[in-house]
């Protein structure tokens, strides 16, 4: 199953959300030399099969999903000393 919301989001939007989660400011520049001409401009998955066969529906908005993923992958805070 392709569990998705049927929405498209750019790498730039993902990066902006991740930087907000990390609470850092950095300048990001796109290097045209590294762009691949054969890549598709947009790819959006369809959640229809999961909706039909599993009665599954997305429950998180994009920003909330990025935040939840960030928090789940963050290392635990250090143990207090003493």
Tab-separated table of N, CA and C in Angstrom:
chain	number	residue	atom	x	y	z
A	1	UNK	N	0.837	-1.181	0.000
A	1	UNK	CA	0.000	0.000	0.000
A	1	UNK	C	0.881	1.242	0.000
A	2	UNK	N	0.419	2.281	-0.665
A	2	UNK	CA	1.100	3.561	-0.670
A	2	UNK	C	0.349	4.457	0.318
A	3	UNK	N	0.866	4.579	1.516
A	3	UNK	CA	0.197	5.402	2.522
A	3	UNK	C	0.651	6.843	2.354
A	4	UNK	N	-0.197	7.617	1.751
A	4	UNK	CA	0.097	9.016	1.465
A	4	UNK	C	-1.203	9.798	1.545
A	5	UNK	N	-1.090	11.097	1.432
A	5	UNK	CA	-2.276	11.950	1.520
A	5	UNK	C	-2.760	12.414	0.157
A	6	UNK	N	-2.047	12.039	-0.896
A	6	UNK	CA	-2.440	12.494	-2.222
A	6	UNK	C	-2.127	13.961	-2.454
A	7	UNK	N	-1.161	14.485	-1.715
A	7	UNK	CA	-0.752	15.886	-1.838
A	7	UNK	C	0.700	15.936	-2.298
A	8	UNK	N	1.046	17.000	-2.995
A	8	UNK	CA	2.428	17.197	-3.407
A	8	UNK	C	3.096	18.269	-2.566
A	9	UNK	N	4.343	18.022	-2.192
A	9	UNK	CA	5.130	18.994	-1.431
A	9	UNK	C	6.536	19.016	-2.002
A	10	UNK	N	7.107	20.172	-2.085
A	10	UNK	CA	8.440	20.312	-2.653
A	10	UNK	C	9.510	19.950	-1.629
A	11	UNK	N	10.688	19.642	-2.141
A	11	UNK	CA	11.847	19.413	-1.271
A	11	UNK	C	12.138	20.683	-0.476
A	12	UNK	N	11.929	21.830	-1.105
A	12	UNK	CA	12.137	23.104	-0.412
A	12	UNK	C	11.207	23.234	0.794
A	13	UNK	N	9.933	22.858	0.629
A	13	UNK	CA	8.986	22.926	1.747
A	13	UNK	C	9.395	21.968	2.856
A	14	UNK	N	9.818	20.766	2.477
A	14	UNK	CA	10.278	19.795	3.473
A	14	UNK	C	11.473	20.353	4.239
A	15	UNK	N	12.424	20.918	3.511
A	15	UNK	CA	13.611	21.493	4.146
A	15	UNK	C	13.231	22.623	5.102
A	16	UNK	N	12.324	23.492	4.687
A	16	UNK	CA	11.887	24.591	5.561
A	16	UNK	C	11.294	24.060	6.860
A	17	UNK	N	10.469	23.021	6.770
A	17	UNK	CA	9.866	22.438	7.977
A	17	UNK	C	10.931	21.778	8.861
A	18	UNK	N	11.875	21.071	8.241
A	18	UNK	CA	12.932	20.434	9.026
A	18	UNK	C	13.815	21.465	9.723
A	19	UNK	N	14.142	22.557	9.031
A	19	UNK	CA	14.939	23.609	9.656
A	19	UNK	C	14.193	24.249	10.821
A	20	UNK	N	12.876	24.399	10.667
A	20	UNK	CA	12.072	24.941	11.766
A	20	UNK	C	12.101	23.983	12.966
A	21	UNK	N	12.025	22.684	12.698
A	21	UNK	CA	12.100	21.696	13.781
A	21	UNK	C	13.453	21.764	14.484
A	22	UNK	N	14.504	21.935	13.698
A	22	UNK	CA	15.857	21.979	14.251
A	22	UNK	C	16.174	23.323	14.895
A	23	UNK	N	15.313	24.303	14.644
A	23	UNK	CA	15.494	25.650	15.168
A	23	UNK	C	16.847	26.226	14.760
A	24	UNK	N	17.155	26.101	13.459
A	24	UNK	CA	18.382	26.668	12.908
A	24	UNK	C	18.051	27.500	11.674
A	25	UNK	N	18.891	28.481	11.420
A	25	UNK	CA	18.794	29.326	10.231
A	25	UNK	C	20.019	29.039	9.383
A	26	UNK	N	19.817	28.585	8.182
A	26	UNK	CA	20.934	28.437	7.260
A	26	UNK	C	20.474	28.907	5.888
A	27	UNK	N	21.423	29.354	5.106
A	27	UNK	CA	21.123	29.731	3.729
A	27	UNK	C	21.310	28.502	2.854
A	28	UNK	N	20.327	28.225	2.036
A	28	UNK	CA	20.380	27.076	1.142
A	28	UNK	C	20.315	27.588	-0.281
A	29	UNK	N	21.234	27.107	-1.084
A	29	UNK	CA	21.246	27.487	-2.494
A	29	UNK	C	21.165	26.230	-3.348
A	30	UNK	N	20.415	26.314	-4.413
A	30	UNK	CA	20.312	25.199	-5.350
A	30	UNK	C	21.458	25.282	-6.348
A	31	UNK	N	22.158	24.177	-6.535
A	31	UNK	CA	23.269	24.124	-7.479
A	31	UNK	C	22.751	23.505	-8.771
A	32	UNK	N	22.611	24.311	-9.848
A	32	UNK	CA	22.061	23.782	-11.097
A	32	UNK	C	22.872	22.635	-11.683
A	33	UNK	N	24.151	22.565	-11.355
A	33	UNK	CA	24.997	21.483	-11.859
A	33	UNK	C	24.535	20.130	-11.309
A	34	UNK	N	23.966	20.145	-10.096
A	34	UNK	CA	23.560	18.900	-9.455
A	34	UNK	C	22.139	18.475	-9.810
A	35	UNK	N	21.399	19.316	-10.525
A	35	UNK	CA	20.042	18.954	-10.919
A	35	UNK	C	20.091	17.881	-11.988
A	36	UNK	N	19.174	16.943	-11.908
A	36	UNK	CA	19.124	15.854	-12.877
A	36	UNK	C	17.989	16.124	-13.858
A	37	UNK	N	18.325	16.283	-15.104
A	37	UNK	CA	17.354	16.630	-16.131
A	37	UNK	C	16.271	15.596	-16.355
A	38	UNK	N	16.526	14.338	-16.057
A	38	UNK	CA	15.550	13.289	-16.311
A	38	UNK	C	14.518	13.111	-15.216
A	39	UNK	N	14.691	13.798	-14.096
A	39	UNK	CA	13.729	13.652	-12.998
A	39	UNK	C	12.392	14.296	-13.342
A	40	UNK	N	11.329	13.691	-12.860
A	40	UNK	CA	10.012	14.277	-13.059
A	40	UNK	C	9.871	15.488	-12.153
A	41	UNK	N	9.103	16.477	-12.599
A	41	UNK	CA	8.915	17.694	-11.807
A	41	UNK	C	8.036	17.455	-10.589
A	42	UNK	N	7.092	16.535	-10.731
A	42	UNK	CA	6.127	16.344	-9.657
A	42	UNK	C	5.664	14.897	-9.650
A	43	UNK	N	5.581	14.315	-8.450
A	43	UNK	CA	5.065	12.968	-8.303
A	43	UNK	C	4.196	12.948	-7.049
A	44	UNK	N	2.950	12.574	-7.202
A	44	UNK	CA	2.020	12.553	-6.076
A	44	UNK	C	1.403	11.170	-5.998
A	45	UNK	N	1.523	10.528	-4.853
A	45	UNK	CA	0.954	9.202	-4.660
A	45	UNK	C	-0.545	9.267	-4.416
A	46	UNK	N	-1.199	8.188	-4.748
A	46	UNK	CA	-2.645	8.092	-4.525
A	46	UNK	C	-2.930	7.182	-3.335
A	47	UNK	N	-3.695	7.667	-2.374
A	47	UNK	CA	-4.051	6.839	-1.226
A	47	UNK	C	-5.319	6.012	-1.453
A	48	UNK	N	-5.843	5.988	-2.677
A	48	UNK	CA	-7.142	5.367	-2.934
A	48	UNK	C	-7.211	3.895	-2.552
A	49	UNK	N	-6.192	3.117	-2.864
A	49	UNK	CA	-6.245	1.694	-2.546
A	49	UNK	C	-6.334	1.486	-1.034
A	50	UNK	N	-5.531	2.219	-0.273
A	50	UNK	CA	-5.578	2.098	1.193
A	50	UNK	C	-6.930	2.565	1.720
A	51	UNK	N	-7.486	3.609	1.127
A	51	UNK	CA	-8.816	4.081	1.554
A	51	UNK	C	-9.878	3.017	1.285
A	52	UNK	N	-9.823	2.446	0.108
A	52	UNK	CA	-10.838	1.471	-0.297
A	52	UNK	C	-10.719	0.162	0.471
A	53	UNK	N	-9.505	-0.386	0.535
A	53	UNK	CA	-9.324	-1.713	1.108
A	53	UNK	C	-9.114	-1.719	2.619
A	54	UNK	N	-8.611	-0.636	3.171
A	54	UNK	CA	-8.298	-0.604	4.600
A	54	UNK	C	-9.104	0.431	5.377
A	55	UNK	N	-9.884	1.219	4.657
A	55	UNK	CA	-10.610	2.345	5.269
A	55	UNK	C	-9.629	3.290	5.963
A	56	UNK	N	-8.427	3.409	5.392
A	56	UNK	CA	-7.382	4.259	5.954
A	56	UNK	C	-7.537	5.683	5.437
A	57	UNK	N	-7.316	6.637	6.298
A	57	UNK	CA	-7.335	8.041	5.920
A	57	UNK	C	-6.144	8.725	6.593
A	58	UNK	N	-5.516	9.669	5.894
A	58	UNK	CA	-4.426	10.404	6.553
A	58	UNK	C	-4.977	11.235	7.707
A	59	UNK	N	-4.222	11.296	8.781
A	59	UNK	CA	-4.679	12.048	9.954
A	59	UNK	C	-3.772	13.222	10.296
A	60	UNK	N	-2.591	13.278	9.710
A	60	UNK	CA	-1.658	14.364	9.995
A	60	UNK	C	-1.470	15.245	8.769
A	61	UNK	N	-1.459	16.531	8.987
A	61	UNK	CA	-1.091	17.465	7.926
A	61	UNK	C	0.414	17.334	7.692
A	62	UNK	N	0.877	17.817	6.566
A	62	UNK	CA	2.285	17.696	6.177
A	62	UNK	C	3.214	18.217	7.267
A	63	UNK	N	2.987	19.426	7.749
A	63	UNK	CA	3.869	20.021	8.768
A	63	UNK	C	3.878	19.180	10.043
A	64	UNK	N	2.728	18.664	10.440
A	64	UNK	CA	2.656	17.837	11.645
A	64	UNK	C	3.380	16.510	11.448
A	65	UNK	N	3.303	15.949	10.234
A	65	UNK	CA	4.005	14.700	9.936
A	65	UNK	C	5.518	14.909	9.990
A	66	UNK	N	5.986	16.031	9.426
A	66	UNK	CA	7.421	16.325	9.468
A	66	UNK	C	7.867	16.487	10.915
A	67	UNK	N	7.099	17.221	11.705
A	67	UNK	CA	7.427	17.436	13.129
A	67	UNK	C	7.450	16.105	13.877
A	68	UNK	N	6.456	15.252	13.669
A	68	UNK	CA	6.398	13.959	14.359
A	68	UNK	C	7.583	13.077	13.977
A	69	UNK	N	7.950	13.093	12.707
A	69	UNK	CA	9.100	12.309	12.247
A	69	UNK	C	10.386	12.845	12.866
A	70	UNK	N	10.515	14.172	12.905
A	70	UNK	CA	11.690	14.798	13.514
A	70	UNK	C	11.804	14.390	14.981
A	71	UNK	N	10.709	14.498	15.706
A	71	UNK	CA	10.734	14.198	17.135
A	71	UNK	C	11.003	12.713	17.394
A	72	UNK	N	10.474	11.840	16.534
A	72	UNK	CA	10.688	10.402	16.708
A	72	UNK	C	12.126	10.001	16.432
A	73	UNK	N	12.814	10.778	15.573
A	73	UNK	CA	14.193	10.416	15.225
A	73	UNK	C	15.228	11.173	16.044
A	74	UNK	N	14.796	12.093	16.872
A	74	UNK	CA	15.733	12.871	17.693
A	74	UNK	C	16.311	11.986	18.797
A	75	UNK	N	17.573	12.175	19.105
A	75	UNK	CA	18.146	11.384	20.208
A	75	UNK	C	17.510	11.816	21.532
A	76	UNK	N	17.484	10.906	22.503
A	76	UNK	CA	16.917	11.294	23.799
A	76	UNK	C	17.793	12.346	24.471
A	77	UNK	N	17.195	13.165	25.304
A	77	UNK	CA	17.999	14.183	25.994
A	77	UNK	C	18.986	13.494	26.948
A	78	UNK	N	20.104	14.162	27.217
A	78	UNK	CA	21.085	13.563	28.134
A	78	UNK	C	20.498	13.433	29.542
A	79	UNK	N	20.953	12.399	30.208
A	79	UNK	CA	20.506	12.185	31.586
A	79	UNK	C	21.073	13.264	32.485
A	80	UNK	N	20.319	13.681	33.485
A	80	UNK	CA	20.842	14.710	34.399
A	80	UNK	C	22.064	14.181	35.161
A	81	UNK	N	22.969	15.077	35.421
A	81	UNK	CA	24.190	14.718	36.155
A	81	UNK	C	23.926	14.915	37.642
A	82	UNK	N	24.299	13.928	38.417
A	82	UNK	CA	24.198	14.077	39.858
A	82	UNK	C	23.186	13.291	40.464
